Tab-separated table of N, CA, C and O and ligand atoms in Angstrom:
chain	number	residue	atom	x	y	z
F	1	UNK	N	12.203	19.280	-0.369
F	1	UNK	CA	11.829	17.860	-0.404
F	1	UNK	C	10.683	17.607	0.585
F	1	UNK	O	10.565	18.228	1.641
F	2	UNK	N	9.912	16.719	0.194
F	2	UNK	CA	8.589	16.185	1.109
F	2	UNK	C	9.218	15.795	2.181
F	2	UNK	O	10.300	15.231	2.017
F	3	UNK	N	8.640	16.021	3.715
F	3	UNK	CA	8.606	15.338	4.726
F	3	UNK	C	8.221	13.871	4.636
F	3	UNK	O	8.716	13.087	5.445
F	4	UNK	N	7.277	13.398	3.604
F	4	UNK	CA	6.545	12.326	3.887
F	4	UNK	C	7.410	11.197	3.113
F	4	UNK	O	7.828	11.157	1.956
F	5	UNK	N	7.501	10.436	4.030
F	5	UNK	CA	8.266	8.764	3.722
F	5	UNK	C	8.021	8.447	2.108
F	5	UNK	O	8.832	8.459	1.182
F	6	UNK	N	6.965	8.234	2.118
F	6	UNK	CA	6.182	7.465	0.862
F	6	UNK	C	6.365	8.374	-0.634
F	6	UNK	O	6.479	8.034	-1.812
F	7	UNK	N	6.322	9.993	0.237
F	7	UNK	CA	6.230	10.474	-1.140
F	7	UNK	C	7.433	10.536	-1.887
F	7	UNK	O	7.512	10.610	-3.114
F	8	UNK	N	8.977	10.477	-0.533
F	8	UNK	CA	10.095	10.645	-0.916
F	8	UNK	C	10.480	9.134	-1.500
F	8	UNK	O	11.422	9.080	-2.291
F	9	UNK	N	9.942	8.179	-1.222
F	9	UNK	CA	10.146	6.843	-2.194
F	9	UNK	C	9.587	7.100	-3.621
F	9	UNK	O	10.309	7.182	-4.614
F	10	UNK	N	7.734	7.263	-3.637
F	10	UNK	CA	7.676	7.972	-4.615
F	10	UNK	C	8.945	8.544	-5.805
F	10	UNK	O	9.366	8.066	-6.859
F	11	UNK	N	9.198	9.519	-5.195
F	11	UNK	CA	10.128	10.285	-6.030
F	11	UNK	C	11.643	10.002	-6.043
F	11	UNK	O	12.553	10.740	-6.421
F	12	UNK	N	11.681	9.052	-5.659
F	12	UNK	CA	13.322	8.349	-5.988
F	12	UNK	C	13.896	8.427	-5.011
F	12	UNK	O	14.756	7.547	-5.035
F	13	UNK	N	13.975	9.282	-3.620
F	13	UNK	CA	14.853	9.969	-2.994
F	13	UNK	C	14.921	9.069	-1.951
F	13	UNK	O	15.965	9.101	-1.300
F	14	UNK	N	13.738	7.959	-1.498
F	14	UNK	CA	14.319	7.144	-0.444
F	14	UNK	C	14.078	5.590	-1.363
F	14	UNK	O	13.090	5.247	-2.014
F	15	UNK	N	15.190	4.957	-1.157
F	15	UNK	CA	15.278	4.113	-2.106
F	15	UNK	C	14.104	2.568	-1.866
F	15	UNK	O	14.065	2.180	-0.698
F	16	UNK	N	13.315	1.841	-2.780
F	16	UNK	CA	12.217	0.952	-2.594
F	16	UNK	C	12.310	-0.473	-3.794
F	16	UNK	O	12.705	-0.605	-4.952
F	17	UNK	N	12.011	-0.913	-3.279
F	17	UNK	CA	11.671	-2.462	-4.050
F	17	UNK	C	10.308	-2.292	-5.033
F	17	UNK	O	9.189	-2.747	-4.795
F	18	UNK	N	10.720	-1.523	-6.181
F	18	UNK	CA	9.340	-1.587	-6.803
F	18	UNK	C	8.952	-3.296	-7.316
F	18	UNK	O	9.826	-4.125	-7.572
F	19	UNK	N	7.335	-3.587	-7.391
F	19	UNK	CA	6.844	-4.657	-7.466
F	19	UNK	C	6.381	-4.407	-8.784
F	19	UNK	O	6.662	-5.178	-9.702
F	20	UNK	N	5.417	-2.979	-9.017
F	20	UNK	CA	4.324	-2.373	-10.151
F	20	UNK	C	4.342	-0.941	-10.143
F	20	UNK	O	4.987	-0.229	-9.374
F	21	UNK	N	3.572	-0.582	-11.070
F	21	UNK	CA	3.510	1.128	-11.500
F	21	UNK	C	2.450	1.426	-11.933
F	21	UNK	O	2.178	0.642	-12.842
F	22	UNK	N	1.466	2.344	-11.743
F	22	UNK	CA	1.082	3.026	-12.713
F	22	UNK	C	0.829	4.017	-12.794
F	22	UNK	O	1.329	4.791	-11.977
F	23	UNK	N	-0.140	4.566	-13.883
F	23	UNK	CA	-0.007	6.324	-13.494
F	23	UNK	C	-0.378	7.426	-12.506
F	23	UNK	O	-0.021	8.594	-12.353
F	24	UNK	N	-1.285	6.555	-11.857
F	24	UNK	CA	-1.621	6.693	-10.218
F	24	UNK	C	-1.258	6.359	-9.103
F	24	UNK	O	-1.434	7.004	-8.069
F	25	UNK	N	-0.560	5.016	-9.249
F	25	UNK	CA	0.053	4.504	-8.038
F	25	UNK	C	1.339	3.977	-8.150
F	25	UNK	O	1.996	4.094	-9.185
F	26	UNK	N	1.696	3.469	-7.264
F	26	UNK	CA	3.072	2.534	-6.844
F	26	UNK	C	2.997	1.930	-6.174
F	26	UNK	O	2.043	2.113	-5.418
F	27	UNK	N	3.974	0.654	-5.870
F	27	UNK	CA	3.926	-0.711	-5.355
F	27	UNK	C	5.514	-0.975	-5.266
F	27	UNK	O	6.408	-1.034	-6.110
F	28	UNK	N	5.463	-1.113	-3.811
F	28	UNK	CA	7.089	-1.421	-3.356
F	28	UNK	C	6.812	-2.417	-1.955
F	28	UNK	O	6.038	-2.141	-1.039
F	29	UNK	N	7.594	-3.535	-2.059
F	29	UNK	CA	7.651	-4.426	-1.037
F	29	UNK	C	7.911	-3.655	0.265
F	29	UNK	O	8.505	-2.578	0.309
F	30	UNK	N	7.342	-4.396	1.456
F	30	UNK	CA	6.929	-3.536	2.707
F	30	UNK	C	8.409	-3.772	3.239
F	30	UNK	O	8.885	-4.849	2.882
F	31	UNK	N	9.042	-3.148	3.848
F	31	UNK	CA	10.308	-3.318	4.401
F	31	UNK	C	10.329	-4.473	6.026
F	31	UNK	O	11.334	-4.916	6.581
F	32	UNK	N	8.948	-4.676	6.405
F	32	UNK	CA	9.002	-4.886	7.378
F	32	UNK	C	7.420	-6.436	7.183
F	32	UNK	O	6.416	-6.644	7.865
F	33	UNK	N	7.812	-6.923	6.327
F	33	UNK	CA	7.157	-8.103	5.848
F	33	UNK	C	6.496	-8.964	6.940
F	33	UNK	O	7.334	-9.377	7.741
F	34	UNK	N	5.087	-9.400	7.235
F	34	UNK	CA	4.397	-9.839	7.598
F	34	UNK	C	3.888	-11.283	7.192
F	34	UNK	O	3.201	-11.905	8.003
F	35	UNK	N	4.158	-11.760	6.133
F	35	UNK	CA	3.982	-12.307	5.320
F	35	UNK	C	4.592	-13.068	3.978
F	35	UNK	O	5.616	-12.463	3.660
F	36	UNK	N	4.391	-13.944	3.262
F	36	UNK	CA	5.879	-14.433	1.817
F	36	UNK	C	5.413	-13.081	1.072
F	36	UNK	O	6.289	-12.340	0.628
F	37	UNK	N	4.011	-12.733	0.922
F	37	UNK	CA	4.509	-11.727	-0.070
F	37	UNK	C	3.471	-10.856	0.315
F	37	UNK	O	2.284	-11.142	0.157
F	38	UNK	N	4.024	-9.405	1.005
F	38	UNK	CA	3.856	-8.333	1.409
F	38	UNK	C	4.005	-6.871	0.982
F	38	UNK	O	4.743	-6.199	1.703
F	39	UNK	N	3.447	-6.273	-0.038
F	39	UNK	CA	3.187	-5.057	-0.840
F	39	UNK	C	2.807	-3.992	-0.541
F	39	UNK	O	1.698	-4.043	-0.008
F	40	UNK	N	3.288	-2.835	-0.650
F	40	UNK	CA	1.972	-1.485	-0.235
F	40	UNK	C	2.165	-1.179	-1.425
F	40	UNK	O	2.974	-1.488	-2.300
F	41	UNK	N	0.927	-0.246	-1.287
F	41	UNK	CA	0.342	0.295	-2.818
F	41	UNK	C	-0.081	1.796	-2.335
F	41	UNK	O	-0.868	2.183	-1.471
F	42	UNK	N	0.681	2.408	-3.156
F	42	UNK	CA	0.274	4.188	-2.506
F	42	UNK	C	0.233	5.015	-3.848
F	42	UNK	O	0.940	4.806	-4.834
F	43	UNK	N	-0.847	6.117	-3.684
F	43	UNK	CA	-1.347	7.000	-4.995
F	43	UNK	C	-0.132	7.250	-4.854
F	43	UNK	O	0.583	6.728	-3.999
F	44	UNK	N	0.370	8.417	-6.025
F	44	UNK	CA	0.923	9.000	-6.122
F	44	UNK	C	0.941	10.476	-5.638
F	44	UNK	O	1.827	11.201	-5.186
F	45	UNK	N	-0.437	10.647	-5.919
F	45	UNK	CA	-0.309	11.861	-4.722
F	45	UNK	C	-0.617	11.314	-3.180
F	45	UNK	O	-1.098	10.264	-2.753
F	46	UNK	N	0.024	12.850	-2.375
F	46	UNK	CA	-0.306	12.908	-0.984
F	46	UNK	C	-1.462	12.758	-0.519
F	46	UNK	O	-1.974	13.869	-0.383
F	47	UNK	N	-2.335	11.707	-0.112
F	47	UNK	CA	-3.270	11.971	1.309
F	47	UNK	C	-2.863	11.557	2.069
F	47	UNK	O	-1.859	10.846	2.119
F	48	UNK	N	-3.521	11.885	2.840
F	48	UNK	CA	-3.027	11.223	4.451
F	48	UNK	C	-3.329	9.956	5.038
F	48	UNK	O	-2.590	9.141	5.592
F	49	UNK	N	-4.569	9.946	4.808
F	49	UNK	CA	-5.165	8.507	4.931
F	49	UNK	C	-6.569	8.300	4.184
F	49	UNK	O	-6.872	9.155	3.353
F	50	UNK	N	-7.612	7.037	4.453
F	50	UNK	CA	-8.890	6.892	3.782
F	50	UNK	C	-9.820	7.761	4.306
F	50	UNK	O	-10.888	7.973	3.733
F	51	UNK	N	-9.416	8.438	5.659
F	51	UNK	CA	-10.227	8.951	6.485
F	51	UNK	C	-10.235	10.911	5.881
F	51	UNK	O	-11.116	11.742	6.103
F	52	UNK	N	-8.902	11.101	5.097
F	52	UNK	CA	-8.865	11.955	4.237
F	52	UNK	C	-9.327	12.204	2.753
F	52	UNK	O	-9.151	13.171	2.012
F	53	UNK	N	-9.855	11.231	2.604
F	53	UNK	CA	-9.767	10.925	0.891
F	53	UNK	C	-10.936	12.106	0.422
F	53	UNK	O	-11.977	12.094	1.079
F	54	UNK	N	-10.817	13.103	-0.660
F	54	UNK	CA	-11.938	13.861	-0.598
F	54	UNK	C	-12.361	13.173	-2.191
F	54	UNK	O	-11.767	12.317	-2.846
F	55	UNK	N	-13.823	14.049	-2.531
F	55	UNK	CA	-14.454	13.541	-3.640
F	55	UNK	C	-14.018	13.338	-4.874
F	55	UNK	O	-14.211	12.414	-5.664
F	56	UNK	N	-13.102	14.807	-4.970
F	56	UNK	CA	-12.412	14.655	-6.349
F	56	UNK	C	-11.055	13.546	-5.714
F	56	UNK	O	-10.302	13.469	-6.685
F	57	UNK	N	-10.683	13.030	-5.020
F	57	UNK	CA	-9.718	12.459	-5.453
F	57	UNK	C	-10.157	10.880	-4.927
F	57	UNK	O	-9.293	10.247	-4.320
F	58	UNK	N	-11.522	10.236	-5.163
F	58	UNK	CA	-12.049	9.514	-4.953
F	58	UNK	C	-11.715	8.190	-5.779
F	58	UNK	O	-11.807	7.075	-5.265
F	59	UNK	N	-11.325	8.398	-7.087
F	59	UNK	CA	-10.866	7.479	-8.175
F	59	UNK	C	-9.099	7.199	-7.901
F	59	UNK	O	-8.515	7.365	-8.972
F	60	UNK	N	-8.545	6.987	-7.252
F	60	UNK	CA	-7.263	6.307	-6.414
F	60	UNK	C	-7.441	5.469	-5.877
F	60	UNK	O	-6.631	4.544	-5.821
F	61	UNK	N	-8.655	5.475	-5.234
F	61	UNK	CA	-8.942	4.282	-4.268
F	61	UNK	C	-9.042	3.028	-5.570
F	61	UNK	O	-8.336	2.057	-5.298
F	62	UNK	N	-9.566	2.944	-6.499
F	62	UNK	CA	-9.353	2.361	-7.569
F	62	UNK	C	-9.170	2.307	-8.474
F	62	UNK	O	-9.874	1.700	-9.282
F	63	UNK	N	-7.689	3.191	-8.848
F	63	UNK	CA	-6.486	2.620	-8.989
F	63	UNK	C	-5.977	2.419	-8.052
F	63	UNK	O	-4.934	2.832	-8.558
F	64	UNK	N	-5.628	2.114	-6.915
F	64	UNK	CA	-4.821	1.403	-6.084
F	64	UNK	C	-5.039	-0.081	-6.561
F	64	UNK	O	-4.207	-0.801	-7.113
F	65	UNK	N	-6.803	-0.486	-6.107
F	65	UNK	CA	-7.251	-1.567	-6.547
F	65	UNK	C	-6.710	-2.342	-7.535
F	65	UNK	O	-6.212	-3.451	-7.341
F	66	UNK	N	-6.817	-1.650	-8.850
F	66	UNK	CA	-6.257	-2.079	-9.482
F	66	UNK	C	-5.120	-2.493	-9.805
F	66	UNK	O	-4.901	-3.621	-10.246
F	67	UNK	N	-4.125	-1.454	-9.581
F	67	UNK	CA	-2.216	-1.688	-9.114
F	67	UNK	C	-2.537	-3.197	-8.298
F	67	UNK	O	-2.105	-4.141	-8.959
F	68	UNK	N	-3.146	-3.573	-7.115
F	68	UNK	CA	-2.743	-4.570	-6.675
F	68	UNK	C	-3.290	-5.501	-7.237
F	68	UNK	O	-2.522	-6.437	-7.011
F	69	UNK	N	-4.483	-6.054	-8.093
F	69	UNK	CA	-4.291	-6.531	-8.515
F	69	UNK	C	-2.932	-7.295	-9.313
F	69	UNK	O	-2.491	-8.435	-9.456
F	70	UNK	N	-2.686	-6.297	-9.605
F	70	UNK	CA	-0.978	-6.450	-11.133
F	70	UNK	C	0.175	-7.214	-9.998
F	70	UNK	O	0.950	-8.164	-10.109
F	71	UNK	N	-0.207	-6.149	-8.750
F	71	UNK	CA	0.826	-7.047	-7.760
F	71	UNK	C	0.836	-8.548	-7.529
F	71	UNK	O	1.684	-9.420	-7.715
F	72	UNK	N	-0.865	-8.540	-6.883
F	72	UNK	CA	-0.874	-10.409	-6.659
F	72	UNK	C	-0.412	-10.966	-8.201
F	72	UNK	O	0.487	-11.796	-8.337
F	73	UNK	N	-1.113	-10.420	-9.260
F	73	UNK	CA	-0.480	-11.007	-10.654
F	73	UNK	C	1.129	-11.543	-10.738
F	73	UNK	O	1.248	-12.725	-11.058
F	74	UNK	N	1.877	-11.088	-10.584
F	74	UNK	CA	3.123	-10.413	-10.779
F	74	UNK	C	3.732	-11.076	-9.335
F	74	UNK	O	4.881	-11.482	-9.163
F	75	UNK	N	2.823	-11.066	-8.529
F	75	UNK	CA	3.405	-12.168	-7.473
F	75	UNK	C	3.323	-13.309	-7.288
F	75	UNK	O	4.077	-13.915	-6.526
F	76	UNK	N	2.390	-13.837	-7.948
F	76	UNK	CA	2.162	-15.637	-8.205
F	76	UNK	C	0.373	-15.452	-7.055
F	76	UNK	O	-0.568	-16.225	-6.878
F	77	UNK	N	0.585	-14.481	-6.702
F	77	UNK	CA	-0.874	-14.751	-5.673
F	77	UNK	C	-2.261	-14.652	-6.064
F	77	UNK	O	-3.193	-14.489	-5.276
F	78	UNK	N	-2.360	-14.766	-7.411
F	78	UNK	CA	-4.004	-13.694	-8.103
F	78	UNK	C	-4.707	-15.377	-7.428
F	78	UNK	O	-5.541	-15.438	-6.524
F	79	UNK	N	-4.245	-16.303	-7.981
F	79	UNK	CA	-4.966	-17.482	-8.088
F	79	UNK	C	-5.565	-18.126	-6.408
F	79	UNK	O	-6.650	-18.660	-6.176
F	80	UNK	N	-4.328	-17.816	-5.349
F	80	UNK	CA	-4.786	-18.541	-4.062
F	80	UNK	C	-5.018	-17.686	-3.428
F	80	UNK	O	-4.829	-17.976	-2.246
F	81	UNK	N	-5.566	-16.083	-3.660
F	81	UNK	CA	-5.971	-15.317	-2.761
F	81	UNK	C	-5.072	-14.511	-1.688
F	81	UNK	O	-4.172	-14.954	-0.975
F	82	UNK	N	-5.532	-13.322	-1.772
F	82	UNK	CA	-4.711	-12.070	-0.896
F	82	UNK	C	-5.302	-12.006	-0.120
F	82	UNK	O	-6.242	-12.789	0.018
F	83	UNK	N	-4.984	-10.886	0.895
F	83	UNK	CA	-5.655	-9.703	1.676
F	83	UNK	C	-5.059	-8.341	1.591
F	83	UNK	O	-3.845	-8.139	1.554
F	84	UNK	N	-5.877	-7.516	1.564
F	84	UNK	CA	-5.853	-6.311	1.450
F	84	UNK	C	-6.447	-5.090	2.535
F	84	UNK	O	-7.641	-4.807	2.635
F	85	UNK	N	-5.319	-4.431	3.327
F	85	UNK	CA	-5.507	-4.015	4.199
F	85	UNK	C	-5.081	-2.731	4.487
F	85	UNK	O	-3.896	-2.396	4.493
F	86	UNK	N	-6.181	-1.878	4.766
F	86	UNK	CA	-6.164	-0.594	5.031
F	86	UNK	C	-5.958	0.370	6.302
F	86	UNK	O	-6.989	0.976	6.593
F	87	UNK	N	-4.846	0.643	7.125
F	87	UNK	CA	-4.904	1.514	8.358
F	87	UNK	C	-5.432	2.676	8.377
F	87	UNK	O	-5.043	3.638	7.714
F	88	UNK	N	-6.287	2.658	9.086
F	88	UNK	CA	-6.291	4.536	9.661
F	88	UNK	C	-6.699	4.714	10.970
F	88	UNK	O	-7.658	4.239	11.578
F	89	UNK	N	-5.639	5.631	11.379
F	89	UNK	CA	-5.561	6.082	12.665
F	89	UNK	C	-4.655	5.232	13.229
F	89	UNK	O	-3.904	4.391	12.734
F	90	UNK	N	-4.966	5.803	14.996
F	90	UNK	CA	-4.076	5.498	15.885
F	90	UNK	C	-4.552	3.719	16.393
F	90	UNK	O	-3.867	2.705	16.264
F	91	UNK	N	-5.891	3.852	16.957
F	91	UNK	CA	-6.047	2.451	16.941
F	91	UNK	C	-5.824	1.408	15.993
F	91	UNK	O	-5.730	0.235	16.353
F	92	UNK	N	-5.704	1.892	14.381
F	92	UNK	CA	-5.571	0.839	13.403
F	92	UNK	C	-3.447	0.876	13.453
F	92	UNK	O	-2.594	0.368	12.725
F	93	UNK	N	-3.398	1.548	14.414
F	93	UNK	CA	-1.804	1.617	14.670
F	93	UNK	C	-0.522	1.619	12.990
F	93	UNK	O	0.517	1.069	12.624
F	94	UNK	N	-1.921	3.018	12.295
F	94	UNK	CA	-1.391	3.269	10.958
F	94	UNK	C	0.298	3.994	11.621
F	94	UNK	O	0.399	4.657	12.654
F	95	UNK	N	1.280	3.674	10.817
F	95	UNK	CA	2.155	4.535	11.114
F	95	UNK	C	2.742	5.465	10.310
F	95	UNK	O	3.460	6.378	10.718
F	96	UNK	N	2.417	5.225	9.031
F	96	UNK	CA	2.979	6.765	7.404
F	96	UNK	C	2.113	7.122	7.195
F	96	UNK	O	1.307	6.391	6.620
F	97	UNK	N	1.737	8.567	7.566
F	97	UNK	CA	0.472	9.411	7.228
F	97	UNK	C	0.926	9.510	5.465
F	97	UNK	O	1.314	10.484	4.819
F	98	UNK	N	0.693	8.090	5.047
F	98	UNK	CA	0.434	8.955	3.501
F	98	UNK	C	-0.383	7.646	2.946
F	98	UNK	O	0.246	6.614	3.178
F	99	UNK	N	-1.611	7.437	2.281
F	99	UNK	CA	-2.680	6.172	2.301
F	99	UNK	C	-1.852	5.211	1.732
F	99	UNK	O	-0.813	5.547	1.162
F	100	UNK	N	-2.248	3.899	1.838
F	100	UNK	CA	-1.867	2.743	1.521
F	100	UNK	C	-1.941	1.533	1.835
F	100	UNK	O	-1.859	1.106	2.987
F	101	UNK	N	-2.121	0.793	0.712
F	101	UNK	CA	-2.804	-0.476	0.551
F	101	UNK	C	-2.037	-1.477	0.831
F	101	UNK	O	-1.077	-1.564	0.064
F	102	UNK	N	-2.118	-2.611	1.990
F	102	UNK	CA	-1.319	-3.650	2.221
F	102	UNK	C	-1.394	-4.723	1.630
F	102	UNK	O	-2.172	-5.495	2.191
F	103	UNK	N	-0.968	-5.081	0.818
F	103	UNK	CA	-1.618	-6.633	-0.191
F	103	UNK	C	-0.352	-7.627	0.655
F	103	UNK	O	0.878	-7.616	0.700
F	104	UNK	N	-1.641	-8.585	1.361
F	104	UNK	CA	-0.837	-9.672	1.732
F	104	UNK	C	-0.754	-10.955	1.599
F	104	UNK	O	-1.621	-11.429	2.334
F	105	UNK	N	-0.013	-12.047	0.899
F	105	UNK	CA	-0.616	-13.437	0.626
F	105	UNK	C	0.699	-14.195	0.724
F	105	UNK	O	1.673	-13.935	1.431
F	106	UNK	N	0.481	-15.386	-0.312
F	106	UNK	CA	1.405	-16.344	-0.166
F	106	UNK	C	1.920	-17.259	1.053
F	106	UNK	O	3.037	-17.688	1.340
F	107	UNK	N	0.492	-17.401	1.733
F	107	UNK	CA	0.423	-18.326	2.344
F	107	UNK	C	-1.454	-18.111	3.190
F	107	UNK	O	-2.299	-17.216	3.199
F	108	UNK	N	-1.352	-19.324	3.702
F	108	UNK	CA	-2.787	-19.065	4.327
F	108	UNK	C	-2.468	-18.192	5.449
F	108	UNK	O	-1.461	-18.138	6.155
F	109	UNK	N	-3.712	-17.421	5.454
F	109	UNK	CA	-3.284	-15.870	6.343
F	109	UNK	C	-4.503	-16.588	7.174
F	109	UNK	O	-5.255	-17.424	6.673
F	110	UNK	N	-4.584	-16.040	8.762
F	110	UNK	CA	-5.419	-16.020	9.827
F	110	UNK	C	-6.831	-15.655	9.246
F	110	UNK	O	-7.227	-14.769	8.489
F	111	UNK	N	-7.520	-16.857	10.007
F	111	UNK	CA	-8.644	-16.956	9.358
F	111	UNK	C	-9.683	-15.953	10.729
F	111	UNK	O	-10.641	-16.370	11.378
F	112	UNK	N	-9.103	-14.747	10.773
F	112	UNK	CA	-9.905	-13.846	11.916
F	112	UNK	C	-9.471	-12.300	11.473
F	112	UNK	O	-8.328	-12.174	11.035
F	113	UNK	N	-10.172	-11.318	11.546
F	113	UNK	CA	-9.288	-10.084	11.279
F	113	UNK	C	-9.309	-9.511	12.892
F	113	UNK	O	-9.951	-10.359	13.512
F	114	UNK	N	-8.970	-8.658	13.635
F	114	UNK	CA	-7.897	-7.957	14.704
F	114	UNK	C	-8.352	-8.449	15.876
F	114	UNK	O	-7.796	-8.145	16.931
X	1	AMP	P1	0.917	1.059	8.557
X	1	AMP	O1	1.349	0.508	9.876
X	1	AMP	O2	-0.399	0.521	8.062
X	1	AMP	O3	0.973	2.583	8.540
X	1	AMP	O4	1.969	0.535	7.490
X	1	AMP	C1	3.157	1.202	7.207
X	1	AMP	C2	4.086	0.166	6.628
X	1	AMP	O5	5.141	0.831	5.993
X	1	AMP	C3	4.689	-0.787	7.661
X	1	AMP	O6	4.291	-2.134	7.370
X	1	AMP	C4	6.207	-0.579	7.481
X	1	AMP	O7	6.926	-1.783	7.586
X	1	AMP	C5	6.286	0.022	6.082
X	1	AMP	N1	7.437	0.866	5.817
X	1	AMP	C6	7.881	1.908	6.557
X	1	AMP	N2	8.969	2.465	5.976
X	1	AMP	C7	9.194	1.762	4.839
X	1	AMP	C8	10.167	1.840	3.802
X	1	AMP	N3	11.135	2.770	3.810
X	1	AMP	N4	10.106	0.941	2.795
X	1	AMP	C9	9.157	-0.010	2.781
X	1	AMP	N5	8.196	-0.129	3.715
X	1	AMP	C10	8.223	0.736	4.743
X	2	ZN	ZN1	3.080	11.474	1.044
């Protein structure tokens, strides 16, 4: 079995709130919500982060995009606007080395980023 959090949700083994699917990604409510409606969005395969992403596997980054779209859809948020937020590294105080997209909305979010 994978060491990695995400991949073992991924694959059934740690249990998740799916939101969306597709054949590239997944979408499961963040366990630790920031927000009314708080999403990650992770390929299906392993990288580590954006700071890993190589050429051939360059087309994830959108499909992720796209998956969240379906999320804000599917969450009532397409219409009053998300945010979408990417960690990497230690200063971005990423903590699951496996990439993923934070879609956050459902309410007015801080009008400043960090
Ligand atoms: P980051 O800090 O950008 O690496 O984001 C990782 C996110 O994963 C945090 O917002 C955590 O709350 C979330 N998280 C960690 N474990 C789980 C889990 N088992 N299910 C859902 N979300 C999780
Ligand atoms: Zn992984």
């Amino acid at each position: 079995m994978s060491e990695c959090i995400f991949c073992q949700i991924i694959a059934g083994d740690i249990p998740s709130n799916r939101v969306a699917e597709s054949d590239a990604a997944y979408a499961f409510t963040d366990i630790n919500p920031h927000a009314p409606v708080h999403v990650l969005v992770v390929p299906k395969i392993h990288v580590e982060s954006a700071d890993h992403l190589t050429t051939e596997q360059a087309s994830v980054m959108g499909d992720m995009i796209l998956l969240a779209q379906e999320v804000a859809d599917v969450s009532g948020i397409r219409e009053s606007g998300y945010r979408l937020i990417m960690n990497v590294g230690p200063d971005a105080w990423m903590s699951v080395p496996h990439l993923h997209l934070h879609v956050l909305g459902g309410q007015r979010l801080a009008g400043h980023l960090g």
